[in-house]
Amino acid sequence: MSHQHYPDEKLDIEAGLPGDAAPLFKQTDTTEPIIQQHERRQLSTKKKLLLGGLAGFFIFSAARACHSRHHRSGLQEWSSDWDYGKFTHSAPSPWDYTKETWMYVEQPTPPVFSTSSDDTSTAAVTFGLIEKRPLTLNFTNCGDGTVVITRDDGLKEPKLTIESTLFPRLNTTLESHKLIGHKGDLINIIGAPASLEVVRLALPKTSKEVRTLNIVSTNKIAVLVDSSATDLRIKNLLVDAKGDVAFKEVVAKRAVVLNSGDITGTFNVTSLLRLETLSGDIKATINILEKHRKDKKPKEPEEPEEVKESVESVDAEERSEGTPCGLKKRFIMWLGLDTDKHKHKHKHKHPKHPKHPKHPKHPKFAFVEALSIAGNINLHVHKPKHVPARVTAHATSGNVEIDGPDSFFGHFFAEAKVGGLEVKAEGDKEIKVMREKHTESGGLIDGFIRFKDQPWPKPPRRPGGPPPPPPPPPPPHEDRPLEHMDKHMMHEERDMQDDEGYNVQKGKHHDKHPHHHDHPPHHPPHHPPPPPPGPRGTSDFHVSAAVGNVKLSV
């Protein structure tokens, strides 16, 4: 077999190029290979991609935080200059029907007309609904409207029926249609100024909650709950009307009422209630309800048989690993690395202790906000004693009177720039005034109210105020009780006691090597769980009026 030999001299690559073609490789002064230069360029590209990804992540996080900050509902946090009465959001609903993209329009069932003896006709139409979808009722050019929420045993899906009372002399007809969007439904109810509209929202018997209900009206509106649905809760309720608004037995997590007339009725809320009117009075009874938590059941402790099986499986694994024997064992003994004493640590596999139940959390604040530009405010607030509440009531031109709960305990602030001022503590309570100022036209009082058998509540911390004092130093280690020692140290000490002289099944050890044995059931918890929250929730009431009298009774 012949081998072809190549010449030893270097080949001139440029000589083989046709014409004035450029050389394939450009000679450089550096000695770094071209492959390494290529790899370096790839590494630089990876770094750029990584830095770009990190920059995008931080920009997205900042934008998301800014978005959530501007869409947070509720009362603003404490301010250094005691500037109250500001509201941060116009509606609690996360779904805005004005920005929805409507897919198609659904016509109702054929209307049913009937004529009564008083020359009035009634028309009724029905729409089918999908449960847990946001719903908006838009009353356009209608008279007084009423929304009734009921339950029906024979229903499997919710439905909505619109009953309109029409007057023939007006020559008007009922027009209603349903707009279906990606996230929710909108029902337009177009009537006449002299018509009466009754909307009945019927739900199945198994329904427990209405996610989002928006009601928009150009006239008066009333929201009623039938006796069959008194335990039904509305998660987000928004009512925007130009007339008076009345409520009866409505239970909501977050409710916002915006109108130009009076606001009356009974409100049952758990998280937020906001009442705002331009030229009307606010007279309401507010019942703050306790939030329902979904407590998880603690895991049941393992049975003794399961613990025994787990320990035996661990022992089998240890035996399968093997021990030094034969020449290897004699060699180790010759080196003096092994003696007759039992030096290897005896690893006991304890069954895991059952987890302590979660500490009961303190209830969150319930926010109640009432604002009237040209009207009076009269609120009667009731709440459980352990649920804290923040109530803010402000009238630009009108009187403000708040009748607080009997269980009130906490901070208050009352101010009348032009008008009378009165703060009264009823029952077995006492007032501690921190700041008081009176002028020729008005005044302010800032302080705390407590029960005589309770300590004074802590002052509220404000971002502009001084920082809280440092916590006291921990007690010395010697003075700590035994149950607060590290659980790992207690486990090791009990293991040593078990190894030295006791075995559940075999009694005392008679040889030099301790045996694996089954441990008794796990030890009781090292310390009991903390007690539940205090008997009374610390609340905060702020009542103010620019021109008008202010009265606070708790």
Coordinates of C-alpha atoms in Angstrom, one line a residue:
M1 CA 0.0 0.0 0.0
S2 CA 1.6 3.3 -1.1
H3 CA 1.4 6.5 0.9
Q4 CA 1.3 9.9 -0.7
H5 CA 3.8 12.3 0.9
Y6 CA 3.1 16.0 1.1
P7 CA 5.9 18.5 0.7
D8 CA 7.4 19.9 3.8
E9 CA 7.5 23.5 2.6
K10 CA 4.6 25.8 3.4
L11 CA 1.9 26.2 0.8
D12 CA 1.1 29.6 -0.5
I13 CA -2.7 29.9 -0.2
E14 CA -2.9 33.3 -1.9
A15 CA -1.2 31.9 -5.0
G16 CA -4.1 29.6 -5.6
L17 CA -6.7 32.3 -5.7
P18 CA -8.0 33.4 -9.1
G19 CA -7.3 37.0 -10.1
D20 CA -7.2 39.6 -7.4
A21 CA -9.3 37.7 -4.9
A22 CA -8.8 38.5 -1.2
P23 CA -6.9 36.0 0.9
L24 CA -9.0 33.5 2.9
F25 CA -7.2 34.2 6.2
K26 CA -5.9 37.6 7.2
Q27 CA -2.6 37.7 8.9
T28 CA -2.6 39.4 12.3
D29 CA 0.1 40.3 14.7
T30 CA -1.5 38.5 17.6
T31 CA -0.8 34.8 18.3
E32 CA -4.3 34.0 19.6
P33 CA -5.9 31.4 17.5
I34 CA -9.0 32.4 15.5
I35 CA -11.1 29.6 17.2
Q36 CA -10.5 31.2 20.6
Q37 CA -11.5 34.6 19.3
H38 CA -14.7 33.0 18.0
E39 CA -15.4 31.4 21.4
R40 CA -14.7 34.7 23.1
R41 CA -17.3 36.5 20.9
Q42 CA -19.9 33.8 21.8
L43 CA -19.2 34.2 25.5
S44 CA -19.7 38.0 25.2
T45 CA -23.0 37.4 23.4
K46 CA -24.2 35.1 26.2
K47 CA -23.3 37.7 28.8
K48 CA -25.3 40.3 26.8
L49 CA -28.3 38.1 26.7
L50 CA -28.0 37.4 30.5
L51 CA -27.8 41.0 31.3
G52 CA -30.7 41.8 29.0
G53 CA -32.8 39.2 30.7
L54 CA -32.0 40.5 34.2
A55 CA -32.8 44.1 33.1
G56 CA -36.1 43.0 31.6
F57 CA -37.0 41.1 34.8
F58 CA -36.3 44.1 37.0
I59 CA -38.2 46.5 34.7
F60 CA -41.2 44.1 34.8
S61 CA -41.1 43.8 38.6
A62 CA -41.0 47.5 39.0
A63 CA -43.9 48.0 36.6
R64 CA -45.9 45.4 38.4
A65 CA -45.3 46.9 41.8
C66 CA -46.3 50.3 40.5
H67 CA -49.4 48.9 38.9
S68 CA -50.5 47.2 42.2
R69 CA -49.7 50.3 44.2
H70 CA -52.0 52.5 42.1
H71 CA -54.8 49.9 42.1
R72 CA -55.0 49.2 45.8
S73 CA -58.3 49.8 47.4
G74 CA -58.9 51.0 50.9
L75 CA -57.8 53.8 53.2
Q76 CA -54.3 55.3 52.7
E77 CA -51.7 54.6 55.4
W78 CA -51.1 57.0 58.2
S79 CA -49.6 60.3 57.3
S80 CA -47.4 62.7 59.3
D81 CA -49.8 65.6 59.1
W82 CA -53.0 63.7 59.9
D83 CA -54.4 64.2 56.4
Y84 CA -57.5 62.0 56.4
G85 CA -60.5 61.6 54.2
K86 CA -58.6 60.6 51.1
F87 CA -59.7 57.6 49.1
T88 CA -57.4 55.7 46.8
H89 CA -59.7 53.8 44.5
S90 CA -63.1 54.4 42.9
A91 CA -64.2 50.7 42.7
P92 CA -63.2 47.5 44.2
S93 CA -64.0 45.4 41.1
P94 CA -61.0 44.1 39.2
W95 CA -63.1 44.1 36.1
D96 CA -63.9 47.3 34.3
Y97 CA -66.8 46.8 31.9
T98 CA -66.0 50.1 30.1
K99 CA -62.7 48.6 28.8
E100 CA -64.2 45.3 27.8
T101 CA -64.1 44.0 24.2
W102 CA -67.5 42.7 23.4
M103 CA -67.7 39.6 21.3
Y104 CA -71.4 39.5 20.3
V105 CA -74.8 40.5 21.4
E106 CA -77.4 38.1 22.7
Q107 CA -81.1 38.8 22.4
P108 CA -83.4 37.9 25.2
T109 CA -86.3 35.5 25.1
P110 CA -89.4 36.9 23.4
P111 CA -91.0 39.4 25.8
V112 CA -94.2 38.6 27.6
F113 CA -96.7 41.5 27.6
S114 CA -99.7 41.8 29.9
T115 CA -102.2 44.6 30.4
S116 CA -103.8 45.5 33.7
S117 CA -106.9 47.3 34.5
D118 CA -105.2 50.6 35.3
D119 CA -104.0 51.1 31.7
T120 CA -100.5 49.9 32.4
S121 CA -98.7 47.1 30.6
T122 CA -96.0 44.9 32.0
A123 CA -93.2 43.3 29.9
A124 CA -90.8 40.6 31.1
V125 CA -87.7 39.2 29.4
T126 CA -85.3 36.6 30.6
F127 CA -81.5 36.2 30.1
G128 CA -79.4 33.1 30.8
L129 CA -76.3 33.7 32.9
I130 CA -73.1 31.9 33.6
E131 CA -72.2 31.5 37.3
K132 CA -69.1 33.3 38.6
R133 CA -68.9 35.7 35.7
P134 CA -68.8 39.5 36.4
L135 CA -72.2 41.1 35.7
T136 CA -73.1 44.7 35.0
L137 CA -76.6 46.1 34.9
N138 CA -76.9 49.4 33.1
F139 CA -80.2 51.2 33.5
T140 CA -80.4 53.8 30.8
N141 CA -83.1 56.5 30.7
C142 CA -85.2 54.4 33.1
G143 CA -87.3 55.3 36.1
D144 CA -86.8 53.9 39.5
G145 CA -85.0 50.6 39.5
T146 CA -84.9 47.7 41.9
V147 CA -82.5 44.7 41.9
V148 CA -83.8 41.7 43.8
I149 CA -81.4 38.8 44.5
T150 CA -83.2 35.4 45.2
R151 CA -82.5 31.7 45.2
D152 CA -84.6 29.1 43.3
D153 CA -84.5 25.3 44.1
G154 CA -85.3 24.3 40.6
L155 CA -82.5 26.2 38.9
K156 CA -79.3 24.7 37.7
E157 CA -77.9 27.8 36.1
P158 CA -78.5 31.5 37.2
K159 CA -80.9 33.6 35.2
L160 CA -82.0 37.2 35.1
T161 CA -85.5 38.4 34.5
I162 CA -86.3 42.1 33.8
E163 CA -89.9 43.2 34.6
S164 CA -90.8 46.6 33.2
T165 CA -94.0 48.4 34.0
L166 CA -94.9 50.7 31.0
F167 CA -97.5 53.3 30.4
P168 CA -99.2 53.0 27.0
R169 CA -99.6 56.8 26.7
L170 CA -95.9 57.1 26.4
N171 CA -95.7 54.9 23.3
T172 CA -92.5 53.3 24.6
T173 CA -91.4 49.7 24.4
L174 CA -88.9 47.7 26.3
E175 CA -85.4 47.3 24.9
S176 CA -82.9 45.1 26.5
H177 CA -79.9 43.2 25.2
K178 CA -77.0 41.4 26.6
L179 CA -73.4 42.0 25.6
I180 CA -71.0 39.1 26.2
G181 CA -67.3 39.9 26.7
H182 CA -64.2 38.0 27.4
K183 CA -64.4 38.4 31.2
G184 CA -67.9 39.4 31.9
D185 CA -71.4 40.3 30.8
L186 CA -73.2 43.6 30.4
I187 CA -77.0 43.9 30.2
N188 CA -78.4 47.2 28.9
I189 CA -81.9 48.1 30.1
I190 CA -83.3 50.9 28.0
G191 CA -86.7 52.1 29.2
A192 CA -88.6 55.4 29.8
P193 CA -88.2 58.0 32.5
A194 CA -91.7 57.1 33.9
S195 CA -91.2 53.3 33.8
L196 CA -90.5 51.1 36.7
E197 CA -87.8 48.4 36.3
V198 CA -87.5 45.4 38.5
V199 CA -84.5 43.1 37.9
R200 CA -84.7 39.7 39.5
L201 CA -81.4 37.8 39.7
A202 CA -82.3 34.2 40.5
L203 CA -79.4 31.8 41.5
P204 CA -79.3 28.1 42.2
K205 CA -79.7 26.9 45.7
T206 CA -76.1 25.8 45.8
S207 CA -74.7 29.3 45.0
K208 CA -72.8 30.8 47.9
E209 CA -71.3 33.9 46.3
V210 CA -71.6 36.5 43.5
R211 CA -68.2 37.4 42.3
T212 CA -68.7 40.9 40.9
L213 CA -71.9 42.9 40.5
N214 CA -71.9 46.4 39.0
I215 CA -75.1 48.5 38.9
V216 CA -75.2 51.8 36.9
S217 CA -78.3 53.9 36.9
T218 CA -79.4 57.4 35.9
N219 CA -82.1 57.4 38.5
K220 CA -82.9 55.9 41.9
I221 CA -81.9 52.4 42.6
A222 CA -82.6 49.9 45.4
V223 CA -80.8 46.6 46.1
L224 CA -82.7 44.0 48.0
V225 CA -82.0 40.5 49.1
D226 CA -84.8 38.0 49.4
S227 CA -85.2 35.8 52.6
S228 CA -84.0 32.8 50.6
A229 CA -80.6 34.4 50.0
T230 CA -79.8 36.1 53.3
D231 CA -76.5 34.1 53.6
L232 CA -75.4 34.9 50.0
R233 CA -72.3 37.1 49.8
I234 CA -71.3 39.5 47.1
K235 CA -67.6 39.7 46.7
N236 CA -67.4 43.0 44.8
L237 CA -70.3 45.3 44.7
L238 CA -70.3 48.7 42.8
V239 CA -73.3 51.0 42.6
D240 CA -73.0 54.2 40.6
A241 CA -76.3 56.1 40.5
K242 CA -77.4 59.7 40.0
G243 CA -80.3 59.3 42.4
D244 CA -80.9 57.9 45.9
V245 CA -79.6 54.5 46.8
A246 CA -81.2 52.1 49.3
F247 CA -79.9 48.8 50.6
K248 CA -81.5 46.0 52.6
E249 CA -79.7 43.0 54.0
V250 CA -76.9 43.1 51.5
V251 CA -73.8 41.1 52.5
A252 CA -70.6 42.1 50.7
K253 CA -66.9 41.7 51.1
R254 CA -66.1 45.0 49.3
A255 CA -68.8 47.5 48.5
V256 CA -68.6 51.0 46.9
V257 CA -71.6 53.3 46.5
L258 CA -71.2 56.5 44.4
N259 CA -74.2 58.7 43.8
S260 CA -75.6 62.2 43.8
G261 CA -78.5 61.6 46.3
D262 CA -79.1 60.0 49.6
I263 CA -77.6 56.8 50.8
T264 CA -79.6 54.8 53.2
G265 CA -79.9 51.2 54.4
T266 CA -78.1 48.4 56.2
F267 CA -74.7 47.2 55.1
N268 CA -73.1 44.0 56.1
V269 CA -69.4 44.0 55.1
T270 CA -66.2 42.1 56.0
S271 CA -63.4 44.1 54.3
L272 CA -64.3 47.5 52.8
L273 CA -67.3 49.8 52.6
R274 CA -67.1 53.1 50.8
L275 CA -70.1 55.6 50.7
E276 CA -69.7 58.8 48.7
T277 CA -72.3 61.3 47.7
L278 CA -72.2 64.8 46.3
S279 CA -75.4 66.5 47.5
G280 CA -77.1 63.9 49.7
D281 CA -77.2 62.6 53.2
I282 CA -75.7 59.3 54.4
K283 CA -77.7 57.4 57.0
A284 CA -76.6 53.8 57.4
T285 CA -76.3 51.0 59.8
I286 CA -73.1 49.2 59.3
N287 CA -72.5 45.6 60.6
I288 CA -68.8 44.6 60.3
L289 CA -68.7 40.8 60.0
E290 CA -65.8 38.5 60.8
K291 CA -64.0 37.0 57.8
H292 CA -64.4 33.3 57.2
R293 CA -61.1 31.6 57.1
K294 CA -60.4 28.2 55.6
D295 CA -58.5 26.5 58.3
K296 CA -56.7 23.4 57.3
K297 CA -57.0 20.3 59.5
P298 CA -53.8 19.3 61.2
K299 CA -52.3 16.1 60.1
E300 CA -53.0 13.0 62.2
P301 CA -50.0 11.6 64.0
E302 CA -48.6 8.4 62.7
E303 CA -49.7 5.1 64.2
P304 CA -47.2 3.1 66.3
E305 CA -47.1 0.3 63.7
E306 CA -46.2 2.8 61.0
V307 CA -43.4 4.2 63.2
K308 CA -42.1 0.7 63.8
E309 CA -42.1 -0.2 60.1
S310 CA -40.2 3.1 59.3
V311 CA -37.5 2.4 61.9
E312 CA -37.1 -1.3 60.7
S313 CA -36.7 -0.1 57.1
V314 CA -33.9 2.3 58.3
D315 CA -32.2 -0.5 60.2
A316 CA -32.3 -2.7 57.1
E317 CA -30.6 0.0 55.0
E318 CA -27.9 0.4 57.6
R319 CA -27.2 -3.3 57.6
S320 CA -27.1 -3.4 53.8
E321 CA -24.2 -0.9 53.9
G322 CA -22.0 -3.5 55.6
T323 CA -19.2 -3.2 58.2
P324 CA -15.4 -3.7 57.9
C325 CA -14.4 -7.3 58.4
G326 CA -11.6 -9.8 57.7
L327 CA -8.2 -8.4 56.6
K328 CA -9.6 -4.9 56.4
K329 CA -10.8 -5.0 60.0
R330 CA -7.4 -6.4 61.2
F331 CA -5.5 -3.8 59.3
I332 CA -7.6 -1.0 60.9
M333 CA -7.0 -2.5 64.3
W334 CA -3.2 -2.8 63.6
L335 CA -3.1 0.9 62.7
G336 CA -4.7 1.6 66.0
L337 CA -7.7 3.3 64.4
D338 CA -10.2 1.0 66.1
T339 CA -10.5 -0.2 69.7
D340 CA -12.8 -2.3 71.7
K341 CA -14.7 0.8 72.7
H342 CA -17.8 1.6 70.7
K343 CA -16.9 4.9 69.0
H344 CA -19.3 5.1 66.1
K345 CA -22.3 7.3 66.6
H346 CA -25.5 5.4 67.1
K347 CA -27.9 7.0 64.7
H348 CA -31.5 6.7 65.9
K349 CA -34.2 7.4 63.5
H350 CA -36.9 9.2 65.4
P351 CA -40.3 9.6 63.8
K352 CA -41.0 13.2 62.9
H353 CA -42.8 15.2 65.6
P354 CA -46.3 16.4 64.5
K355 CA -46.3 19.9 63.4
H356 CA -47.6 22.5 65.7
P357 CA -50.9 24.1 64.6
K358 CA -50.5 27.4 62.9
H359 CA -50.6 30.4 65.1
P360 CA -54.0 32.1 65.0
K361 CA -53.6 35.3 63.0
H362 CA -55.0 38.6 64.1
P363 CA -58.0 39.7 62.1
K364 CA -57.3 42.3 59.4
F365 CA -58.8 45.8 59.6
A366 CA -62.2 46.4 58.1
F367 CA -62.3 49.8 56.3
V368 CA -65.4 52.0 56.4
E369 CA -65.3 55.3 54.5
A370 CA -68.1 57.9 54.3
L371 CA -67.8 61.2 52.4
S372 CA -70.4 63.8 51.7
I373 CA -69.8 67.1 50.0
A374 CA -73.1 68.8 50.9
G375 CA -74.9 66.6 53.3
N376 CA -75.0 65.1 56.7
I377 CA -73.5 61.8 57.8
N378 CA -75.0 59.5 60.4
L379 CA -73.5 56.1 60.9
H380 CA -74.3 53.4 63.4
V381 CA -71.3 50.9 63.5
H382 CA -71.5 47.4 65.0
K383 CA -68.7 44.9 65.1
P384 CA -67.3 41.9 67.1
K385 CA -65.0 42.9 69.9
H386 CA -61.9 41.2 68.5
V387 CA -62.2 42.6 64.9
P388 CA -60.4 45.9 64.4
A389 CA -62.0 48.6 62.2
R390 CA -60.9 51.9 60.7
V391 CA -63.8 54.3 60.2
T392 CA -63.3 57.5 58.4
A393 CA -66.2 60.0 58.0
H394 CA -65.8 63.5 56.5
A395 CA -68.3 66.1 55.5
T396 CA -67.4 69.3 53.7
S397 CA -70.6 71.1 54.6
G398 CA -72.7 69.1 57.0
N399 CA -72.9 67.5 60.4
V400 CA -71.1 64.2 61.2
E401 CA -72.4 61.9 63.9
I402 CA -70.9 58.5 64.6
D403 CA -72.3 56.0 67.0
G404 CA -69.5 53.5 67.6
P405 CA -69.7 49.9 68.9
D406 CA -69.9 49.2 72.6
S407 CA -66.6 47.1 72.2
F408 CA -64.6 50.1 70.8
F409 CA -61.0 50.1 72.1
G410 CA -58.3 52.1 70.4
H411 CA -57.5 55.5 68.9
F412 CA -59.8 58.3 67.8
F413 CA -59.4 61.7 66.1
A414 CA -62.2 64.3 65.9
E415 CA -62.0 67.7 64.2
A416 CA -64.4 70.5 63.4
K417 CA -62.9 73.5 61.7
V418 CA -66.1 75.5 61.9
G419 CA -68.6 74.0 64.3
G420 CA -69.1 72.2 67.6
L421 CA -67.1 69.2 68.8
E422 CA -68.1 66.4 71.2
V423 CA -66.4 63.1 72.1
K424 CA -68.2 60.8 74.5
A425 CA -67.2 57.5 76.0
E426 CA -70.1 55.4 77.3
G427 CA -70.1 52.6 79.8
D428 CA -67.1 51.4 81.7
K429 CA -64.6 53.3 79.5
E430 CA -62.2 56.2 80.0
I431 CA -60.6 58.7 77.6
K432 CA -57.0 59.7 77.5
V433 CA -56.5 62.9 75.5
M434 CA -53.1 63.2 73.8
R435 CA -53.7 66.5 72.0
E436 CA -56.5 69.0 72.3
K437 CA -57.0 72.3 70.6
H438 CA -59.8 74.8 70.6
T439 CA -60.3 77.9 68.6
E440 CA -63.0 80.5 68.2
S441 CA -64.6 78.6 65.4
G442 CA -63.9 74.9 66.1
G443 CA -61.2 72.5 67.5
L444 CA -59.8 69.0 67.5
I445 CA -59.3 66.2 70.0
D446 CA -56.8 63.4 69.6
G447 CA -56.6 60.5 72.0
F448 CA -57.4 57.0 73.1
I449 CA -60.3 55.1 74.7
R450 CA -60.0 52.0 76.8
F451 CA -61.9 49.9 79.2
K452 CA -60.8 50.4 82.8
D453 CA -59.6 46.8 83.1
Q454 CA -57.4 47.0 80.0
P455 CA -54.1 48.7 79.3
W456 CA -53.8 51.7 77.0
P457 CA -53.5 50.8 73.4
K458 CA -50.2 51.5 71.6
P459 CA -50.2 54.7 69.5
P460 CA -50.4 54.2 65.7
R461 CA -47.1 54.3 63.9
R462 CA -46.9 56.8 61.0
P463 CA -44.3 56.7 58.2
G464 CA -43.3 60.4 59.0
G465 CA -43.1 59.8 62.8
P466 CA -40.2 58.6 64.9
P467 CA -39.1 55.0 64.6
P468 CA -40.3 52.5 67.3
P469 CA -38.1 51.9 70.3
P470 CA -35.7 49.0 70.0
P471 CA -36.9 45.7 71.5
P472 CA -35.6 44.8 75.0
P473 CA -32.5 42.5 75.2
P474 CA -33.2 38.8 75.5
P475 CA -32.8 37.3 79.0
P476 CA -29.6 35.4 79.9
H477 CA -29.3 31.8 78.7
E478 CA -29.1 30.5 82.3
D479 CA -32.5 32.0 83.2
R480 CA -34.3 30.4 80.2
P481 CA -36.7 27.6 81.1
L482 CA -35.9 24.1 79.9
E483 CA -38.7 23.9 77.5
H484 CA -37.2 26.8 75.5
M485 CA -34.0 24.9 74.8
D486 CA -33.1 23.9 71.3
K487 CA -35.1 20.9 70.3
H488 CA -32.1 19.2 68.7
M489 CA -30.1 19.4 72.0
M490 CA -33.1 17.8 73.8
H491 CA -33.3 15.0 71.2
E492 CA -29.6 14.2 71.6
E493 CA -29.8 14.1 75.4
R494 CA -32.7 11.7 75.3
D495 CA -30.9 9.6 72.8
M496 CA -27.9 9.3 75.0
Q497 CA -30.1 8.2 77.9
D498 CA -31.8 5.6 75.8
D499 CA -28.4 4.3 74.6
E500 CA -26.9 4.0 78.1
G501 CA -29.4 2.0 79.9
Y502 CA -32.9 1.4 78.5
N503 CA -34.5 -0.5 75.7
V504 CA -38.2 -0.8 75.3
Q505 CA -38.2 -4.5 74.2
K506 CA -34.8 -5.9 75.5
G507 CA -34.4 -4.0 78.7
K508 CA -30.9 -3.0 79.8
H509 CA -28.0 -3.6 77.4
H510 CA -25.7 -6.5 78.5
D511 CA -23.0 -6.0 75.8
K512 CA -20.8 -3.2 74.8
H513 CA -22.7 -2.3 71.7
P514 CA -26.1 -0.7 72.0
H515 CA -28.8 -2.3 70.0
H516 CA -31.2 -0.7 67.6
H517 CA -34.5 -0.5 69.3
D518 CA -37.9 0.9 68.8
H519 CA -38.5 4.2 70.4
P520 CA -41.6 5.1 72.4
P521 CA -44.1 7.4 70.8
H522 CA -42.9 10.9 70.0
H523 CA -42.5 13.4 72.8
P524 CA -45.2 16.0 73.5
P525 CA -44.7 19.4 71.9
H526 CA -41.9 21.4 73.5
H527 CA -44.1 24.4 74.2
P528 CA -47.8 24.9 73.7
P529 CA -49.0 27.2 70.9
P530 CA -49.5 30.9 71.8
P531 CA -52.9 32.0 73.0
P532 CA -55.4 33.4 70.5
P533 CA -55.5 37.2 69.8
G534 CA -56.5 39.6 72.4
P535 CA -60.0 40.0 73.5
R536 CA -60.5 43.3 71.8
G537 CA -59.3 44.5 68.4
T538 CA -57.6 47.9 68.4
S539 CA -59.7 50.2 66.2
D540 CA -59.3 53.7 64.8
F541 CA -62.0 56.2 64.2
H542 CA -61.5 59.5 62.4
V543 CA -64.4 62.0 62.2
S544 CA -64.1 65.4 60.7
A545 CA -66.1 68.3 59.2
A546 CA -65.1 71.4 57.4
V547 CA -68.3 73.3 58.3
G548 CA -70.6 71.5 60.7
N549 CA -70.8 69.8 64.0
V550 CA -68.9 66.6 64.9
K551 CA -70.1 64.1 67.5
L552 CA -68.5 60.8 68.3
S553 CA -70.0 58.4 70.8
V554 CA -68.4 55.0 71.6

